[in-house]
Short mmCIF file of C-alpha atoms in Angstrom, two decimals:
data_model
loop_
_atom_site.label_atom_id
_atom_site.label_comp_id
_atom_site.label_asym_id
_atom_site.label_seq_id
_atom_site.Cartn_x
_atom_site.Cartn_y
_atom_site.Cartn_z
CA UNK E 22 0.00 0.00 0.00
CA UNK E 23 1.05 3.61 -0.47
CA UNK E 24 1.76 4.32 3.21
CA UNK E 25 3.80 1.14 3.50
CA UNK E 26 5.98 1.99 0.51
CA UNK E 27 6.45 5.53 1.79
CA UNK E 28 7.47 4.31 5.25
CA UNK E 29 9.92 1.80 3.75
CA UNK E 30 11.52 4.45 1.53
CA UNK E 31 11.81 6.87 4.46
CA UNK E 32 13.38 4.20 6.69
CA UNK E 33 15.87 3.31 3.96
CA UNK E 34 16.78 6.97 3.47
CA UNK E 35 17.25 7.48 7.22
CA UNK E 36 19.49 4.43 7.54
CA UNK E 37 21.52 5.45 4.50
CA UNK E 38 22.03 8.97 5.84
CA UNK E 39 23.30 7.58 9.14
CA UNK E 40 25.82 5.39 7.31
CA UNK E 41 26.93 7.62 4.43
CA UNK E 42 28.38 11.12 4.30
CA UNK E 43 27.55 11.24 0.58
CA UNK E 44 23.85 10.68 1.31
CA UNK E 45 23.92 13.30 4.08
CA UNK E 46 25.46 15.86 1.68
CA UNK E 47 22.82 15.08 -0.94
CA UNK E 48 20.11 15.90 1.57
CA UNK E 49 16.44 14.99 1.38
CA UNK E 50 16.00 16.58 -2.05
CA UNK E 51 18.90 14.61 -3.53
CA UNK E 52 17.68 11.35 -2.03
CA UNK E 53 14.13 11.87 -3.32
CA UNK E 54 15.36 12.73 -6.81
CA UNK E 55 17.74 9.76 -6.95
CA UNK E 56 15.00 7.45 -5.68
CA UNK E 57 12.60 8.38 -8.49
CA UNK E 58 15.35 8.50 -11.14
CA UNK E 59 16.38 4.93 -10.36
CA UNK E 60 12.78 3.76 -10.10
CA UNK E 61 11.85 5.15 -13.52
CA UNK E 62 15.09 3.94 -15.13
CA UNK E 63 13.70 0.43 -14.60
CA UNK E 64 10.02 1.12 -15.31
CA UNK E 65 9.50 3.96 -17.80
CA UNK E 66 12.02 6.39 -19.31
CA UNK E 67 9.25 8.95 -19.98
CA UNK E 68 8.07 9.26 -16.37
CA UNK E 69 10.08 11.55 -14.11
CA UNK E 70 10.29 13.45 -10.86
CA UNK E 71 10.69 17.23 -11.11
CA UNK E 72 12.24 18.96 -8.06
CA UNK E 73 10.50 22.00 -6.51
CA UNK E 74 12.40 24.81 -8.29
CA UNK E 75 12.03 23.31 -11.75
CA UNK E 76 8.42 22.32 -11.02
CA UNK E 77 7.58 25.92 -10.15
CA UNK E 78 9.08 27.11 -13.44
CA UNK E 79 7.18 24.41 -15.35
CA UNK E 80 3.90 25.41 -13.70
CA UNK E 81 4.51 29.04 -14.65
CA UNK E 82 5.23 28.00 -18.23
CA UNK E 83 1.99 26.00 -18.43
CA UNK E 84 -0.26 28.51 -16.66
CA UNK E 85 1.47 31.83 -17.22
CA UNK E 86 3.42 34.15 -14.92
CA UNK E 87 2.16 36.98 -12.79
CA UNK E 88 2.51 40.18 -14.78
CA UNK E 89 0.63 42.58 -17.04
CA UNK E 90 1.11 40.82 -20.38
CA UNK E 91 3.55 42.95 -22.38
CA UNK E 92 6.80 42.34 -24.23
CA UNK E 93 9.22 45.25 -24.21
CA UNK E 94 11.77 46.41 -26.77
CA UNK E 95 14.30 49.19 -27.34
CA UNK E 96 13.91 52.03 -29.84
CA UNK E 97 17.04 54.07 -29.52
CA UNK E 98 17.18 55.18 -25.87
CA UNK E 99 13.44 54.61 -25.43
CA UNK E 100 11.70 51.58 -23.95
CA UNK E 101 8.65 50.69 -26.01
CA UNK E 102 5.87 48.14 -25.77
CA UNK E 103 6.54 45.67 -28.56
CA UNK E 104 3.72 43.16 -28.01
CA UNK E 105 0.58 43.06 -25.86
CA UNK E 106 -0.95 39.73 -24.83
CA UNK E 107 -4.56 39.67 -25.97
CA UNK E 108 -5.83 38.22 -22.68
CA UNK E 109 -3.57 40.20 -20.34
CA UNK E 110 -4.29 43.14 -18.01
CA UNK E 111 -2.29 45.54 -20.20
CA UNK E 112 -4.62 45.00 -23.16
CA UNK E 113 -7.65 45.55 -20.92
CA UNK E 114 -6.09 48.82 -19.70
CA UNK E 115 -5.69 50.13 -23.24
CA UNK E 116 -1.91 49.70 -23.63
CA UNK E 117 -0.97 49.25 -27.28
CA UNK E 118 2.17 48.21 -29.16
CA UNK E 119 4.34 51.27 -29.78
CA UNK E 120 3.50 52.99 -26.49
CA UNK E 121 6.63 54.35 -24.75
CA UNK E 122 7.18 53.21 -21.17
CA UNK E 123 8.57 55.96 -18.92
CA UNK E 124 8.39 54.54 -15.39
CA UNK E 125 7.38 51.43 -13.45
CA UNK E 126 6.43 51.62 -9.76
CA UNK E 127 8.08 55.05 -9.56
CA UNK E 128 11.35 53.83 -11.14
CA UNK E 129 12.56 55.75 -14.20
CA UNK E 130 13.24 53.18 -16.94
CA UNK E 131 15.94 55.24 -18.67
CA UNK E 132 19.27 53.44 -18.67
CA UNK E 133 17.80 50.24 -17.23
CA UNK E 134 18.03 46.85 -18.94
CA UNK E 135 14.90 45.26 -20.35
CA UNK E 136 15.36 42.34 -17.94
CA UNK E 137 15.35 44.72 -14.97
CA UNK E 138 12.21 46.49 -16.17
CA UNK E 139 10.48 43.15 -16.84
CA UNK E 140 11.32 42.21 -13.23
CA UNK E 141 9.61 45.37 -11.99
CA UNK E 142 6.51 44.53 -14.02
CA UNK E 143 6.35 40.93 -12.75
CA UNK E 144 4.98 40.06 -9.35
CA UNK E 145 2.45 37.93 -7.49
CA UNK E 146 -1.01 37.55 -8.96
CA UNK E 147 -3.58 40.15 -7.80
CA UNK E 148 -0.95 42.71 -6.76
CA UNK E 149 -0.81 46.13 -8.41
CA UNK E 150 1.90 48.00 -10.28
CA UNK E 151 1.88 51.64 -11.43
CA UNK E 152 3.05 52.69 -14.91
CA UNK E 153 3.65 55.91 -16.78
CA UNK E 154 3.44 55.73 -20.56
CA UNK E 155 3.33 58.05 -23.52
CA UNK E 156 1.08 56.91 -26.34
CA UNK E 157 1.57 57.27 -30.07
CA UNK E 158 -0.57 60.43 -29.87
CA UNK E 159 1.90 61.95 -27.39
CA UNK E 160 -0.55 61.87 -24.47
CA UNK E 161 0.97 61.00 -21.09
CA UNK E 162 -0.94 58.29 -19.21
CA UNK E 163 -0.57 57.02 -15.66
CA UNK E 164 -2.07 53.62 -14.94
CA UNK E 165 -2.39 51.28 -12.00
CA UNK E 166 -2.72 47.70 -13.24
CA UNK E 167 -3.51 44.54 -11.31
CA UNK E 168 -1.14 41.72 -12.18
CA UNK E 169 -2.60 38.43 -13.35
CA UNK E 170 -1.42 35.06 -14.59
CA UNK E 171 -0.85 35.74 -18.28
CA UNK E 172 -0.72 32.65 -20.49
CA UNK E 173 2.27 32.62 -22.81
CA UNK E 174 1.58 33.70 -26.38
CA UNK E 175 1.67 30.58 -28.55
CA UNK E 176 -0.23 31.61 -31.71
CA UNK E 177 1.24 34.05 -34.24
CA UNK E 178 -0.60 34.95 -37.45
CA UNK E 179 0.66 36.75 -40.55
CA UNK E 180 -0.16 37.12 -44.22
CA UNK E 181 1.41 34.56 -46.54
CA UNK E 182 0.89 35.57 -50.17
CA UNK E 183 -2.86 34.93 -50.62
CA UNK E 184 -3.09 32.67 -47.57
CA UNK E 185 -2.91 33.00 -43.80
CA UNK E 186 0.18 31.64 -42.03
CA UNK E 187 -0.40 30.68 -38.39
CA UNK E 188 2.52 29.50 -36.28
CA UNK E 189 1.64 27.57 -33.14
CA UNK E 190 4.68 27.30 -30.87
CA UNK E 191 3.09 25.18 -28.11
CA UNK E 192 -0.19 24.34 -26.40
CA UNK E 193 -0.85 26.40 -23.26
CA UNK E 194 -4.23 27.08 -21.68
CA UNK E 195 -4.90 29.93 -24.15
CA UNK E 196 -3.79 28.31 -27.42
CA UNK E 197 -7.24 27.31 -28.69
CA UNK E 198 -8.55 30.82 -28.02
CA UNK E 199 -5.52 32.26 -29.81
CA UNK E 200 -6.11 30.06 -32.85
CA UNK E 201 -9.77 31.06 -32.84
CA UNK E 202 -8.73 34.73 -33.02
CA UNK E 203 -6.15 34.00 -35.73
CA UNK E 204 -8.71 32.23 -37.91
CA UNK E 205 -10.91 35.32 -37.74
CA UNK E 206 -8.21 37.02 -39.87
CA UNK E 207 -8.75 34.61 -42.77
CA UNK E 208 -11.13 36.88 -44.70
CA UNK E 209 -8.36 39.53 -44.90
CA UNK E 210 -5.70 37.03 -46.06
CA UNK E 211 -6.58 37.33 -49.75
CA UNK E 212 -5.74 40.46 -51.71
CA UNK E 213 -9.05 42.19 -52.56
CA UNK E 214 -11.21 41.29 -54.28
CA UNK E 215 -9.82 37.75 -54.17
CA UNK E 216 -10.90 35.23 -51.56
CA UNK E 217 -8.03 33.83 -49.45
CA UNK E 218 -6.57 30.68 -50.99
CA UNK E 219 -5.98 28.75 -47.77
CA UNK E 220 -4.37 28.32 -44.38
CA UNK E 221 -0.82 27.23 -43.54
CA UNK E 222 -0.47 25.91 -39.98
CA UNK E 223 3.18 25.88 -38.91
CA UNK E 224 3.88 23.36 -36.12
CA UNK E 225 7.64 23.13 -36.64
CA UNK E 226 9.52 23.11 -33.35
CA UNK E 227 6.26 22.75 -31.40
CA UNK E 228 7.09 20.37 -28.53
CA UNK E 229 3.47 19.94 -27.46
CA UNK E 230 1.85 20.93 -24.18
CA UNK E 231 -1.71 20.52 -22.95
CA UNK E 232 -3.53 17.71 -24.78
CA UNK E 233 -6.99 19.19 -24.17
CA UNK E 234 -5.90 22.44 -25.80
CA UNK E 235 -4.62 20.55 -28.84
CA UNK E 236 -7.95 18.71 -29.12
CA UNK E 237 -9.95 21.95 -28.82
CA UNK E 238 -7.72 23.76 -31.31
CA UNK E 239 -8.04 20.90 -33.80
CA UNK E 240 -11.84 21.03 -33.43
CA UNK E 241 -11.78 24.54 -34.91
CA UNK E 242 -10.71 23.16 -38.31
CA UNK E 243 -12.69 19.91 -38.52
CA UNK E 244 -15.88 20.30 -40.50
CA UNK E 245 -17.85 17.34 -39.18
CA UNK E 246 -18.38 15.26 -36.08
CA UNK E 247 -15.78 12.54 -35.58
CA UNK E 248 -12.73 11.24 -33.74
CA UNK E 249 -9.83 13.60 -33.00
CA UNK E 250 -7.68 11.26 -30.92
CA UNK E 251 -7.88 8.17 -28.75
CA UNK E 252 -6.01 7.60 -25.49
CA UNK E 253 -5.52 3.99 -24.36
CA UNK E 254 -4.10 2.86 -21.02
CA UNK E 255 -4.29 -0.02 -18.57
CA UNK E 256 -6.54 1.87 -16.16
CA UNK E 257 -10.13 2.26 -17.45
CA UNK E 258 -10.10 6.01 -16.71
CA UNK E 259 -6.97 6.41 -18.88
CA UNK E 260 -8.84 5.32 -22.01
CA UNK E 261 -10.86 7.94 -23.80
CA UNK E 262 -12.10 8.77 -27.29
CA UNK E 263 -11.89 12.49 -28.04
CA UNK E 264 -14.45 13.61 -30.62
CA UNK E 265 -15.06 16.88 -32.44
CA UNK E 266 -18.54 18.38 -32.71
CA UNK E 267 -17.77 19.93 -36.10
CA UNK E 268 -17.59 23.60 -37.04
CA UNK E 269 -14.80 24.44 -39.48
CA UNK E 270 -13.73 28.08 -38.95
CA UNK E 271 -11.67 27.91 -42.14
CA UNK E 272 -14.87 27.26 -44.12
CA UNK E 273 -13.42 24.39 -46.13
CA UNK E 274 -10.38 26.31 -47.41
CA UNK E 275 -7.27 24.20 -48.10
CA UNK E 276 -5.17 23.63 -44.97
CA UNK E 277 -1.48 22.68 -45.05
CA UNK E 278 0.21 21.62 -41.81
CA UNK E 279 4.00 22.10 -41.74
CA UNK E 280 5.98 19.85 -39.37
CA UNK E 281 9.59 18.86 -38.71
CA UNK E 282 11.58 16.47 -36.55
CA UNK E 283 11.02 18.65 -33.48
CA UNK E 284 7.21 18.57 -33.77
CA UNK E 285 6.10 16.44 -30.83
CA UNK E 286 3.36 15.23 -28.54
CA UNK E 287 0.19 17.40 -28.65
CA UNK E 288 1.38 18.98 -31.92
CA UNK E 289 1.60 15.50 -33.45
CA UNK E 290 -1.94 14.82 -32.24
CA UNK E 291 -3.15 17.87 -34.15
CA UNK E 292 -1.24 17.02 -37.35
CA UNK E 293 -2.35 13.38 -37.29
CA UNK E 294 -6.01 14.24 -36.72
CA UNK E 295 -6.18 16.82 -39.51
CA UNK E 296 -4.47 14.39 -41.91
CA UNK E 297 -6.47 11.29 -40.92
CA UNK E 298 -9.75 13.18 -41.21
CA UNK E 299 -8.85 14.34 -44.73
CA UNK E 300 -8.87 17.99 -43.65
CA UNK E 301 -5.22 18.91 -44.25
CA UNK E 302 -2.06 17.91 -46.08
CA UNK E 303 1.03 17.47 -43.90
CA UNK E 304 4.32 18.80 -45.30
CA UNK E 305 7.87 18.48 -43.95
CA UNK E 306 9.63 15.52 -42.35
CA UNK E 307 8.81 12.74 -39.90
CA UNK E 308 7.90 14.18 -36.52
CA UNK E 309 9.45 13.20 -33.18
CA UNK E 310 7.10 10.34 -32.32
CA UNK E 311 6.17 11.20 -28.73
CA UNK E 312 2.70 9.75 -28.32
CA UNK E 313 2.40 9.17 -24.59
CA UNK E 314 0.28 11.07 -22.07
CA UNK E 315 1.65 11.92 -18.63
CA UNK E 316 -0.37 12.82 -15.57
CA UNK E 317 1.09 15.50 -13.29
CA UNK E 318 0.81 14.95 -9.54
CA UNK E 319 1.94 17.68 -7.09
CA UNK E 320 4.08 16.40 -4.21
CA UNK E 321 4.32 17.73 -0.63
CA UNK E 322 7.86 19.06 -1.24
CA UNK E 323 6.61 21.33 -4.04
CA UNK E 324 7.92 19.02 -6.74
CA UNK E 325 5.87 17.15 -9.31
CA UNK E 326 5.63 13.57 -10.44
CA UNK E 327 4.98 13.02 -14.15
CA UNK E 328 3.85 9.44 -14.79
CA UNK E 329 2.99 7.90 -18.15
CA UNK E 330 -0.74 7.29 -18.15
CA UNK E 331 -1.72 6.25 -21.64
CA UNK E 332 -0.66 6.10 -25.28
CA UNK E 333 -2.22 8.27 -27.99
CA UNK E 334 -3.76 6.77 -31.11
CA UNK E 335 -4.64 8.81 -34.20
CA UNK E 336 -8.25 8.74 -35.47
CA UNK E 337 -7.49 5.75 -37.72
CA UNK E 338 -6.11 3.77 -34.79
CA UNK E 339 -2.34 3.90 -35.37
CA UNK E 340 0.02 4.86 -32.50
CA UNK E 341 1.97 8.11 -32.53
CA UNK E 342 4.61 6.76 -30.14
CA UNK E 343 7.76 5.89 -32.07
CA UNK E 344 6.20 6.34 -35.50
CA UNK E 345 5.51 10.06 -35.42
CA UNK E 346 3.54 11.58 -38.30
CA UNK E 347 4.72 10.94 -41.86
CA UNK E 348 4.08 13.88 -44.22
CA UNK E 349 2.23 13.53 -47.49
CA UNK E 350 4.85 15.77 -49.13
CA UNK E 351 8.40 15.16 -47.86
CA UNK E 352 10.98 17.97 -47.83
CA UNK E 353 13.85 16.20 -46.04
CA UNK E 354 15.11 14.10 -48.96
CA UNK E 355 16.64 16.95 -50.92
CA UNK E 356 15.54 19.45 -53.55
CA UNK E 357 15.48 17.04 -56.49
CA UNK E 358 13.29 14.52 -54.66
CA UNK E 359 10.95 17.30 -53.54
CA UNK E 360 10.53 18.46 -57.13
CA UNK E 361 9.85 14.88 -58.24
CA UNK E 362 7.16 14.54 -55.59
CA UNK E 363 5.55 17.80 -56.69
CA UNK E 364 5.35 16.57 -60.28
CA UNK E 365 3.78 13.32 -59.12
CA UNK E 366 1.12 15.22 -57.20
CA UNK E 367 0.38 17.39 -60.24
CA UNK E 368 -0.13 14.15 -62.16
CA UNK E 369 -2.61 12.94 -59.52
CA UNK E 370 -0.21 10.46 -57.85
CA UNK E 371 0.73 10.26 -54.15
CA UNK E 372 4.53 9.95 -53.77
CA UNK E 373 4.26 9.13 -50.06
CA UNK E 374 1.05 7.16 -50.43
CA UNK E 375 2.44 3.67 -49.79
CA UNK E 376 4.42 4.70 -46.70
CA UNK E 377 1.55 6.72 -45.25
CA UNK E 378 -0.85 3.79 -45.82
CA UNK E 379 1.55 1.44 -44.00
CA UNK E 380 1.77 3.84 -41.09
CA UNK E 381 -2.01 4.21 -40.87
CA UNK E 382 -2.34 0.43 -40.84
CA UNK E 383 0.15 -0.04 -37.98
CA UNK E 384 -1.10 -1.11 -34.57
CA UNK E 385 0.62 -0.93 -31.17
CA UNK E 386 3.07 -2.27 -30.26
CA UNK E 387 4.92 -1.61 -33.52
CA UNK E 388 8.23 -3.53 -33.91
CA UNK E 389 11.30 -1.28 -33.78
CA UNK E 390 12.44 -2.45 -37.21
CA UNK E 391 9.10 -1.44 -38.72
CA UNK E 392 9.33 2.00 -37.08
CA UNK E 393 12.83 2.57 -38.48
CA UNK E 394 11.81 1.37 -41.95
CA UNK E 395 8.82 3.71 -42.09
CA UNK E 396 10.65 6.75 -40.73
CA UNK E 397 13.47 6.41 -43.27
CA UNK E 398 10.97 7.09 -46.06
CA UNK E 399 11.08 10.72 -44.88
CA UNK E 400 13.80 11.19 -42.25
CA UNK E 401 13.24 13.61 -39.39
CA UNK E 402 14.94 16.96 -40.01
CA UNK E 403 14.91 20.48 -38.67
CA UNK E 404 12.62 22.94 -40.44
CA UNK E 405 13.89 24.58 -43.61
CA UNK E 406 12.85 27.20 -46.15
CA UNK E 407 11.61 24.48 -48.53
CA UNK E 408 8.85 23.62 -46.04
CA UNK E 409 6.93 26.86 -46.52
CA UNK E 410 7.70 26.89 -50.26
CA UNK E 411 6.15 23.41 -50.51
CA UNK E 412 3.13 24.58 -48.50
CA UNK E 413 2.66 27.51 -50.88
CA UNK E 414 2.91 25.12 -53.86
CA UNK E 415 0.02 23.08 -52.48
CA UNK E 416 -2.11 26.14 -51.75
CA UNK E 417 -1.45 27.48 -55.26
CA UNK E 418 -2.03 24.08 -56.96
CA UNK E 419 -5.50 22.75 -56.10
CA UNK E 420 -4.98 19.56 -58.13
CA UNK E 421 -1.78 18.71 -56.26
CA UNK E 422 -3.42 19.53 -52.93
CA UNK E 423 -6.37 17.23 -53.55
CA UNK E 424 -4.07 14.47 -54.80
CA UNK E 425 -2.12 14.65 -51.53
CA UNK E 426 -5.18 14.60 -49.26
CA UNK E 427 -6.10 11.37 -47.56
CA UNK E 428 -9.72 10.24 -48.04
CA UNK E 429 -12.02 11.93 -45.53
CA UNK E 430 -12.87 9.59 -42.65
CA UNK E 431 -15.49 9.90 -39.91
#
């Protein structure tokens, strides 16, 4: 039982400390960390113990840090507001990009480093900080703003020829809302009077984050009701089928998802779902292949225990763990091969069709040799300029785009 294991571990630690100077120097924190490291070395390399300091930083990264939600920059000797988080207190107080910051909490910002000023702005949630700013109109404004937990910005939208390019850097608690706002810009993505040609979703370097946010964000692009992802574990409560209600905010426009070898976890869930459901074409290289879900349990010492809970299956039933997501247009095999694949798509043929079909037919556990064989058809690589060029090719070539799409599945 839990109490029995805890008592045994404590007794062992106490006896070891009495006998060993090395254990005494490590202290309780070192003993606890070593205990879990050795335990998980034998059971699961993906589970881990996070000590208090790192756990606090991880919690802040997931939930946001206390502050007002601005990013600062330098313009000559001036300190200016470069970005304003849409859901932060600064935006609610009317602060806009380009405003000049003059003082924080009575401290003149002239001659101070940006890191120092950011430290003045940060502070515990629900505390207040006073600011003096000069707006673009030259008007001097004094504000008193209540700090809040501001989720990190993870969604960045920009025009991309006659399409909308949306980069998603991770999945925090505000990512789905950020993608929702970004998709509202689609009508302006085409040069008048033309309608926008499509959406490019850039997930390169996205290491994942909150699974529920990835599911909700994916829902925004799926036009009909159906499976988004499946989690399967030994415990009944670990198994779940995530479904989308339907409601495509891109209104059926072509969607290209760009991935690379650093695309992982929740980002792979999104790419796999959009591809399996026939809603998007994936471009780039094989992704990382991290398809396990961890639960996070807070510990009395302020640390956290991350334990593997379940594996993730794509809508068609194949496991993300190890395999990753194979693209339908591969950019990691060199320029000549990329051009050959483009010509095949223009001719109505799928250059990656056989490999993608094999991957979709795989079922856990997949033999290591099969994983290696599939991944070598499009080796994992870091993002490159050819990725976005290939995405633009598909947006500009409807025949090639439709040839690359997988058949729509429920």
